[in-house]
Amino acid sequence: MTGPAAETKMQFLYALRSRGVTEKRVLEAMESVDRGKFVRGIFSDRSYEDMPLPIACGQTISQPSVVGLMTQALQLSGRDKVLEVGTGSGYQAAILARLARRVYTVDRHARLVREARLVFDELNLTNITAMVADGSFGLPEQAPFDRIIVTAAAEDPPGPLLAQLKIGGIMMVPVGQSDAVQTLIRVHRTETGFDYDEIRPVRFVPLLEGLGKDV
Ligand code: SAH
């Protein structure tokens, strides 16, 4: 991270560790990607606090510790092809890009995709492909994926996403009503089916159908 002062950076990393982000490679990735690049306007001076913040199109950039925990739970090997549903600011995709081979990220808002691409270019993150799409259908042309991460809350893990997960693959998805506390679920695809583990309570904006109106 080049942006913040050394003390701010230490506090940021301390907050991550104290909330359970302990894997070295994940912490290194989060240290190297400046969250300040993904937050605009009046909230930019709060970029290094462990809290979600508003971004364009009425959406939010996730809380850093939640980004860290979801990334950790994906158990990336460095060779993975990952799908993220819900580009938002692009911050989660940037962290994934440090730890995976290739990241596809989709959002239903064209403006968010456009702005995230500019930051990916600026940070020289060349292994991310950001696209406008309704991610509830996944990305059939690039499937199957080693890992899938959904950063918006679904009522159930979407069927097309389950179908696009490789055997041995892992998907992280917050499940529950959008106006309530949701449960972060980890899905393992096995030879015979799917195993589901409840990880922790979370709060995400809803996974919505169709494309955003700013297209
Ligand atoms: N991962 C983001 C935060 C995402 S907020 C970050 O790091 O900043 C959730 C995002 O999911 C929003 O940008 C919203 O537009 C998007 N979203 C909601 N429903 C969607 C859908 N069906 N397909 C694609 N994106 C969707």
mmCIF file of N, CA and C in Angstrom, residues 4 32 57 80 89 99 101 103 124 127 150 158 167 198 204:
data_model
loop_
_atom_site.group_PDB
_atom_site.id
_atom_site.type_symbol
_atom_site.label_atom_id
_atom_site.label_comp_id
_atom_site.label_asym_id
_atom_site.label_seq_id
_atom_site.Cartn_x
_atom_site.Cartn_y
_atom_site.Cartn_z
ATOM 1 N N PRO A 4 -1.555 5.258 2.469
ATOM 2 C CA PRO A 4 -1.656 5.746 3.839
ATOM 3 C C PRO A 4 -0.310 5.815 4.561
ATOM 4 N N SER A 32 -0.856 -4.810 0.161
ATOM 5 C CA SER A 32 -0.308 -4.286 -1.098
ATOM 6 C C SER A 32 -1.335 -3.549 -1.948
ATOM 7 N N CYS A 57 -24.033 4.239 -7.235
ATOM 8 C CA CYS A 57 -25.168 3.365 -7.556
ATOM 9 C C CYS A 57 -25.827 2.781 -6.305
ATOM 10 N N ASP A 80 -5.844 -20.571 -9.527
ATOM 11 C CA ASP A 80 -7.301 -20.640 -9.647
ATOM 12 C C ASP A 80 -7.876 -19.673 -10.681
ATOM 13 N N SER A 89 -16.931 -1.729 -6.004
ATOM 14 C CA SER A 89 -15.778 -0.832 -6.162
ATOM 15 C C SER A 89 -14.615 -1.506 -6.885
ATOM 16 N N LEU A 99 -3.915 -13.217 -5.575
ATOM 17 C CA LEU A 99 -3.787 -14.565 -5.013
ATOM 18 C C LEU A 99 -4.248 -15.667 -5.960
ATOM 19 N N ARG A 101 -4.955 -16.991 -10.289
ATOM 20 C CA ARG A 101 -4.395 -16.830 -11.636
ATOM 21 C C ARG A 101 -5.198 -15.828 -12.440
ATOM 22 N N VAL A 103 -9.138 -13.640 -12.582
ATOM 23 C CA VAL A 103 -10.378 -13.250 -11.913
ATOM 24 C C VAL A 103 -11.349 -12.665 -12.933
ATOM 25 N N ASN A 124 -2.299 -1.758 -12.400
ATOM 26 C CA ASN A 124 -1.656 -2.742 -13.269
ATOM 27 C C ASN A 124 -2.061 -4.180 -12.936
ATOM 28 N N ASN A 127 -4.741 -9.352 -14.614
ATOM 29 C CA ASN A 127 -5.413 -10.659 -14.641
ATOM 30 C C ASN A 127 -6.885 -10.586 -14.206
ATOM 31 N N VAL A 150 -19.610 -14.634 -4.135
ATOM 32 C CA VAL A 150 -20.758 -13.759 -4.375
ATOM 33 C C VAL A 150 -20.724 -12.702 -3.282
ATOM 34 N N PRO A 158 -27.470 -19.407 -5.973
ATOM 35 C CA PRO A 158 -28.076 -19.541 -7.306
ATOM 36 C C PRO A 158 -27.648 -20.827 -8.025
ATOM 37 N N ILE A 167 -15.783 -29.561 -9.719
ATOM 38 C CA ILE A 167 -15.713 -30.545 -8.621
ATOM 39 C C ILE A 167 -14.427 -30.267 -7.849
ATOM 40 N N GLU A 198 -21.921 -23.199 7.411
ATOM 41 C CA GLU A 198 -22.237 -21.822 7.808
ATOM 42 C C GLU A 198 -20.998 -21.221 8.446
ATOM 43 N N PHE A 204 -24.908 -7.941 3.589
ATOM 44 C CA PHE A 204 -24.562 -7.493 2.232
ATOM 45 C C PHE A 204 -25.781 -6.866 1.573
#
